[in-house]
Amino acid sequence: MRYSPVHHYLVIFLLVLSGCSAMPMHRPVPEEKLEQAALTGYPPSIRFWADEAPPDILPRIRQRLSAYREANHDFFLRHGHYPPLHYLAISGGAYDGAFAAGLLSGWNDSGRRPDFALVTGVSAGALIAPFVFAGAHHDHQLRDLFTRSDSSAIFETSMAQVIDGLTGGLAVTNSAPLAQKIQQNITPELMQEIAARHRAGRRLFIGTTNLEAQRGVIWDIGEIANSGNLGSLALIHRIMLASASVPGLFEPVFFDVQAGNERFTEIHTDGGVTAHVFMYPLRIQRSVIDEFERYSLQRHLYVIRNSKVTPEYEALDPGLFSLSRRSIETLTKYHSIGDLYRLYVGAQRDGVDYNLAVIPASFNVRPHELFDPAYMSALFEVGYRMGEKPDPWQKKPPGADYVK
């Protein structure tokens, strides 16, 4: 059987077929109070909707650019302009995240990888983004995470777990190993590095999906790290776990929130359900774009899509599982291509240079388990060799060669 990160979504279909699944008791946020819901002890600014910029986006951007200009004051005095702003968006892809880990490592070793002002991550990308944001001295952890982790390091399962998941539970596996791996790697020291870079005007965003609202949520990890809240590290762990929690395969993550004097819970899961990759909310005020132009800031966006974007032939043995898996796999591929177009259109509008890297069509290694170290090591090396090249980037999304 051929494995793919997206075939896990078949579990959703199986849950529907079972007719027995049920959510645990929880108090959902009423629709009319969605905008008020906030995590106790944190400012509302730690998160916002992925499809709409927060109302106070302009003062936020001004504060961020003020910090960035201050941090680069000496550069300005020497050159007469500020250094370019480099953005990095890392997609989901489960074990295919080894591609981004390799590309970023090779890019750094080539001496050409820039220092990013904004790093975003979804799902597997959410596991990579904090290390890249903190700096290249964490690259060895990327290699370890994506070449030495097998399935047992990510999840546990048993026939009892599967039956429980299909007849009333939340998932067919236990994601405790993944939660433990996140806790081991995202340390208090790393959180302080993230906080320091946040204070210098840089931003680290991770995306999740609020299932009941049916909307993506962007979490400002640097704002959380810099909040001084004693629970900040645990919250970051939970956000990363939620972003990587494929529905049905892994349990969703519940967040306690407050709206006024009332307490509720929110259900968050894989950010890839709403967007496989993102930069910032594209519904944004023109005045925000003008703010960047005011200081003549050049901006470059680098998008790493941890999958192929070309069709891949596969002969099928007709059956419920194979046909459903193949359909979901194909749906996910073309959904993700739509996200690449969306980012391209936004970059064109905002005057941002667009660059894209995807797994090459020539890569033909097949995994033998869900998280196969041999497969991930091979993919890491492919990404590494691409990262070493002077220019591994495509300037347009697939099929957009006709766009001027």
XYZ file of C-alpha atoms in Angstrom:
404
model
C 0.000 0.000 0.000
C 1.259 3.493 -0.877
C 1.289 5.904 2.043
C 0.600 9.615 1.821
C 0.171 12.272 4.536
C -3.270 13.136 3.261
C -4.692 9.617 3.314
C -5.136 10.026 7.063
C -8.116 12.248 6.294
C -9.923 9.100 5.237
C -10.481 8.565 8.943
C -13.009 11.405 8.874
C -15.003 9.472 6.289
C -14.854 6.325 8.378
C -16.080 8.207 11.421
C -19.113 9.363 9.484
C -19.785 5.818 8.322
C -19.587 4.485 11.852
C -22.596 6.537 12.925
C -21.483 6.152 16.521
C -18.917 8.872 17.031
C -19.675 11.491 19.626
C -17.865 14.504 20.992
C -17.099 14.631 24.700
C -19.014 17.050 26.839
C -17.829 20.573 26.301
C -19.334 24.046 26.300
C -18.983 25.538 22.819
C -18.633 29.267 22.338
C -21.967 30.641 21.031
C -21.670 32.102 17.556
C -22.544 35.586 18.750
C -19.661 35.479 21.241
C -16.919 34.163 18.945
C -15.292 37.586 18.628
C -15.177 38.001 22.419
C -13.608 34.642 23.239
C -10.098 34.986 24.680
C -7.666 32.908 26.693
C -7.593 33.975 30.341
C -4.383 35.747 31.289
C -3.401 36.736 27.743
C -4.145 39.828 25.664
C -6.491 39.328 22.687
C -3.546 40.135 20.398
C -2.059 36.635 20.796
C -4.352 35.361 18.018
C -6.644 36.477 15.222
C -8.704 34.986 12.400
C -6.708 33.748 9.415
C -9.236 35.089 6.912
C -9.509 38.649 8.237
C -6.954 41.042 9.680
C -7.668 42.233 13.247
C -9.197 45.730 13.563
C -6.029 47.095 15.175
C -3.697 45.759 12.476
C -2.364 49.206 11.492
C -1.022 50.180 14.941
C 0.397 46.655 15.278
C 2.269 47.009 12.001
C 3.525 50.442 12.950
C 4.829 49.116 16.263
C 6.478 46.184 14.507
C 8.142 48.374 11.885
C 9.304 50.806 14.555
C 11.046 47.935 16.359
C 12.494 46.684 13.078
C 13.860 50.115 12.138
C 15.353 50.551 15.589
C 17.033 47.137 15.420
C 18.478 48.017 11.988
C 19.390 51.650 12.667
C 23.118 51.096 12.107
C 22.422 49.341 8.804
C 20.383 52.348 7.680
C 23.171 54.763 8.604
C 25.691 52.757 6.566
C 23.549 52.070 3.493
C 20.859 54.742 3.408
C 18.064 52.204 3.429
C 16.728 49.408 5.614
C 17.476 45.745 4.834
C 14.798 43.789 2.967
C 12.123 41.938 4.905
C 12.158 38.199 4.244
C 9.046 36.099 4.900
C 8.961 32.295 5.113
C 5.765 30.215 4.867
C 6.086 26.472 5.566
C 3.223 24.163 4.627
C 1.952 21.002 6.200
C 2.775 17.569 4.836
C 3.326 15.194 7.792
C 6.513 13.206 7.123
C 7.046 15.196 3.909
C 8.094 18.022 6.229
C 11.546 16.432 5.832
C 11.707 18.313 2.525
C 11.461 21.735 4.209
C 13.866 20.682 6.956
C 16.435 19.629 4.341
C 15.943 22.642 2.084
C 16.329 25.089 4.971
C 19.461 23.303 6.198
C 21.061 23.280 2.754
C 20.059 26.895 2.199
C 21.769 27.880 5.431
C 24.931 25.908 4.656
C 25.119 27.650 1.280
C 25.493 30.946 3.144
C 22.486 32.465 1.360
C 19.631 31.855 3.814
C 18.341 35.209 5.074
C 17.238 36.158 8.559
C 13.450 36.041 8.451
C 11.222 38.843 9.692
C 8.137 36.604 9.519
C 7.892 32.819 9.725
C 4.589 30.962 9.450
C 3.861 27.260 9.821
C 0.967 24.835 9.538
C 0.909 21.213 10.725
C 4.380 19.800 9.930
C 5.384 23.378 9.144
C 4.343 24.365 12.660
C 6.892 21.871 14.023
C 9.637 23.448 11.873
C 8.831 27.156 12.144
C 9.978 27.857 15.749
C 13.472 26.490 15.098
C 13.922 28.462 11.863
C 12.588 31.606 13.527
C 15.037 31.277 16.430
C 18.031 30.848 14.137
C 20.222 28.490 12.120
C 21.915 27.108 15.234
C 18.762 24.990 15.672
C 19.044 23.303 12.256
C 20.425 20.113 13.791
C 17.099 19.671 15.582
C 15.273 19.823 12.260
C 17.418 16.991 10.932
C 16.789 14.920 14.059
C 13.042 15.514 13.994
C 12.594 14.601 10.353
C 15.133 11.833 9.787
C 15.162 9.924 13.071
C 11.476 9.791 13.990
C 9.477 6.694 13.118
C 5.746 6.189 13.612
C 6.149 5.164 17.250
C 7.730 8.555 17.979
C 4.640 10.312 16.627
C 1.652 8.244 17.739
C 0.553 5.053 19.437
C -2.272 2.852 18.265
C -3.934 -0.452 18.963
C -7.023 -2.291 17.818
C -8.786 -1.121 20.987
C -7.823 2.488 20.202
C -9.121 2.188 16.645
C -12.408 0.639 17.773
C -12.787 3.313 20.442
C -12.139 6.041 17.888
C -14.684 4.633 15.455
C -17.391 4.108 18.075
C -17.398 7.270 20.136
C -13.839 8.413 20.769
C -11.941 11.364 19.375
C -9.303 9.595 17.272
C -7.961 6.227 16.177
C -4.495 6.899 17.614
C -2.925 8.410 20.691
C -0.737 11.456 19.915
C 1.002 11.450 23.312
C 4.415 10.665 21.708
C 4.114 13.735 19.462
C 3.101 15.892 22.422
C 6.131 14.614 24.344
C 8.468 15.294 21.395
C 7.172 18.880 21.180
C 7.726 19.375 24.905
C 11.268 17.994 24.708
C 12.259 20.233 21.805
C 10.415 23.472 22.534
C 12.281 24.374 25.715
C 12.124 27.413 28.006
C 15.426 28.558 26.474
C 14.028 28.363 22.951
C 10.928 30.249 24.062
C 13.125 33.059 25.386
C 14.949 33.225 22.047
C 11.586 33.545 20.311
C 10.511 36.284 22.725
C 13.716 38.257 22.093
C 13.240 38.142 18.333
C 9.629 39.167 18.777
C 10.739 42.269 20.692
C 13.004 43.118 17.739
C 9.952 43.347 15.477
C 9.960 39.821 14.040
C 6.921 37.557 14.040
C 6.285 33.813 14.355
C 2.781 32.687 13.388
C 1.287 29.189 13.657
C -2.080 28.253 12.186
C -4.807 26.020 13.625
C -8.434 25.436 12.655
C -11.330 26.297 14.953
C -13.653 23.508 13.855
C -16.881 24.931 15.236
C -16.252 28.380 13.751
C -15.018 26.699 10.544
C -12.230 29.291 10.361
C -8.473 29.300 10.562
C -6.792 30.916 13.554
C -3.341 32.524 13.500
C -1.464 32.416 16.805
C 1.276 34.967 17.472
C 3.783 32.678 19.189
C 6.242 35.483 19.908
C 3.548 37.494 21.644
C 2.740 34.492 23.826
C 6.423 33.833 24.556
C 6.902 37.488 25.513
C 3.737 37.723 27.638
C 5.316 36.767 30.957
C 2.475 34.347 31.650
C 3.701 31.310 33.592
C 1.693 29.034 31.312
C 3.137 30.419 28.060
C 5.351 27.447 27.257
C 2.564 24.932 27.856
C 0.236 27.003 25.658
C 2.794 27.046 22.818
C 3.107 23.256 23.126
C -0.664 22.878 22.827
C -0.897 25.208 19.830
C 1.800 23.271 17.986
C 0.088 19.975 18.810
C -3.262 21.322 17.620
C -1.759 22.562 14.357
C -0.375 19.078 13.643
C -3.441 17.117 14.806
C -4.895 15.531 11.675
C -8.651 15.115 12.319
C -9.605 11.557 13.142
C -6.013 10.368 13.320
C -5.077 12.566 16.307
C -7.341 13.992 18.972
C -8.164 17.687 18.607
C -6.918 20.111 21.240
C -9.411 21.860 23.516
C -8.675 25.419 24.653
C -10.375 26.992 27.660
C -11.581 30.476 26.789
C -13.620 33.213 28.378
C -16.207 35.582 26.902
C -17.217 38.182 29.441
C -17.740 36.319 32.699
C -18.617 33.029 30.997
C -16.238 30.156 30.327
C -16.277 27.962 27.239
C -14.066 25.545 25.296
C -12.903 25.682 21.694
C -11.982 22.693 19.530
C -8.846 23.218 17.436
C -7.242 20.878 14.952
C -4.843 20.754 11.995
C -4.338 24.191 10.442
C -4.198 22.496 7.046
C -7.959 21.924 7.181
C -8.441 25.616 6.335
C -5.080 26.507 4.696
C -2.105 24.326 3.821
C 0.155 27.371 3.897
C -0.372 31.046 4.750
C 1.400 34.368 5.025
C -0.971 36.787 6.759
C -4.696 37.581 6.382
C -5.189 38.794 2.829
C -8.239 40.849 3.793
C -6.140 43.772 4.904
C -6.372 47.557 4.805
C -4.620 49.425 2.006
C -3.070 51.650 4.681
C -1.087 48.652 5.950
C 0.489 48.102 2.529
C 1.216 51.837 2.333
C 3.066 51.637 5.651
C 5.666 49.306 4.149
C 5.971 51.466 1.044
C 6.470 54.522 3.232
C 9.907 53.230 4.220
C 10.658 51.736 0.784
C 10.936 48.284 2.325
C 11.564 45.461 -0.103
C 9.772 42.261 0.847
C 10.475 38.712 -0.295
C 8.193 35.738 0.355
C 9.545 32.174 0.297
C 6.921 29.417 0.267
C 7.888 25.801 0.936
C 5.184 23.331 -0.048
C 5.909 19.907 1.434
C 4.384 17.905 -1.388
C 4.480 17.459 -5.120
C 2.183 19.660 -7.193
C 2.254 17.517 -10.332
C -0.100 14.591 -11.034
C 1.189 11.198 -9.868
C -0.145 8.075 -11.544
C -1.164 5.148 -9.361
C -2.963 1.980 -10.463
C -5.713 1.125 -7.956
C -7.350 -2.044 -6.728
C -10.974 -0.806 -6.519
C -12.285 -0.759 -2.991
C -13.740 1.602 -0.425
C -10.429 2.406 1.224
C -8.289 2.767 -1.899
C -10.843 4.844 -3.821
C -11.594 7.109 -0.868
C -7.909 7.540 -0.025
C -7.040 8.392 -3.609
C -9.910 10.876 -3.873
C -8.955 12.660 -0.655
C -5.291 12.662 -1.639
C -6.163 14.268 -4.993
C -8.535 16.773 -3.384
C -5.837 17.810 -0.920
C -3.215 18.238 -3.640
C -5.362 20.603 -5.681
C -6.639 22.415 -2.600
C -3.026 23.132 -1.689
C -2.291 24.417 -5.187
C -5.165 26.846 -4.687
C -3.418 28.103 -1.548
C -0.250 28.703 -3.574
C -2.236 30.803 -6.047
C -3.851 32.739 -3.219
C -0.461 33.635 -1.796
C 0.775 34.597 -5.257
C -2.150 36.966 -5.827
C -1.637 38.518 -2.383
C 2.086 38.962 -2.992
C 1.441 40.594 -6.360
C -1.057 42.990 -4.827
C 1.188 43.904 -1.892
C 4.397 44.313 -3.865
C 6.039 41.232 -2.324
C 8.507 39.131 -4.343
C 7.124 35.561 -4.589
C 9.299 32.432 -4.441
C 8.114 28.807 -4.280
C 9.809 25.453 -3.675
C 8.014 22.098 -3.972
C 9.077 18.461 -3.849
C 10.392 17.679 -7.336
C 8.361 15.336 -9.506
C 11.494 13.209 -9.976
C 11.526 12.126 -6.322
C 10.157 8.580 -6.433
C 11.059 6.986 -3.079
C 8.081 5.332 -1.356
C 7.598 5.157 2.425
C 7.054 1.749 4.008
C 5.263 3.095 7.070
C 3.506 6.312 8.016
C 6.730 7.877 9.309
C 9.556 6.008 7.611
C 13.030 7.279 8.634
C 14.609 5.961 5.423
C 12.054 7.786 3.284
C 12.371 10.990 5.307
C 16.180 10.860 5.176
C 16.057 10.525 1.380
C 13.636 13.428 1.112
C 15.726 15.527 3.514
C 18.727 15.031 1.215
C 16.699 16.062 -1.844
C 15.623 19.218 -0.026
C 19.183 19.832 1.180
C 20.591 19.648 -2.354
C 17.921 22.051 -3.590
C 18.705 24.460 -0.753
C 22.381 24.468 -1.724
C 21.579 25.682 -5.243
C 21.920 29.405 -6.027
C 18.247 29.699 -6.993
C 15.930 26.742 -6.318
C 12.817 28.933 -6.397
C 9.937 29.120 -8.837
C 8.540 32.609 -9.382
C 4.937 31.524 -9.971
C 2.613 28.765 -8.760
C 2.190 25.695 -10.985
C 0.346 26.337 -14.226
C 0.641 30.121 -13.949
C 3.282 30.611 -16.634
C 0.811 32.667 -18.629
C 0.468 35.215 -15.796
C 2.458 38.365 -16.498
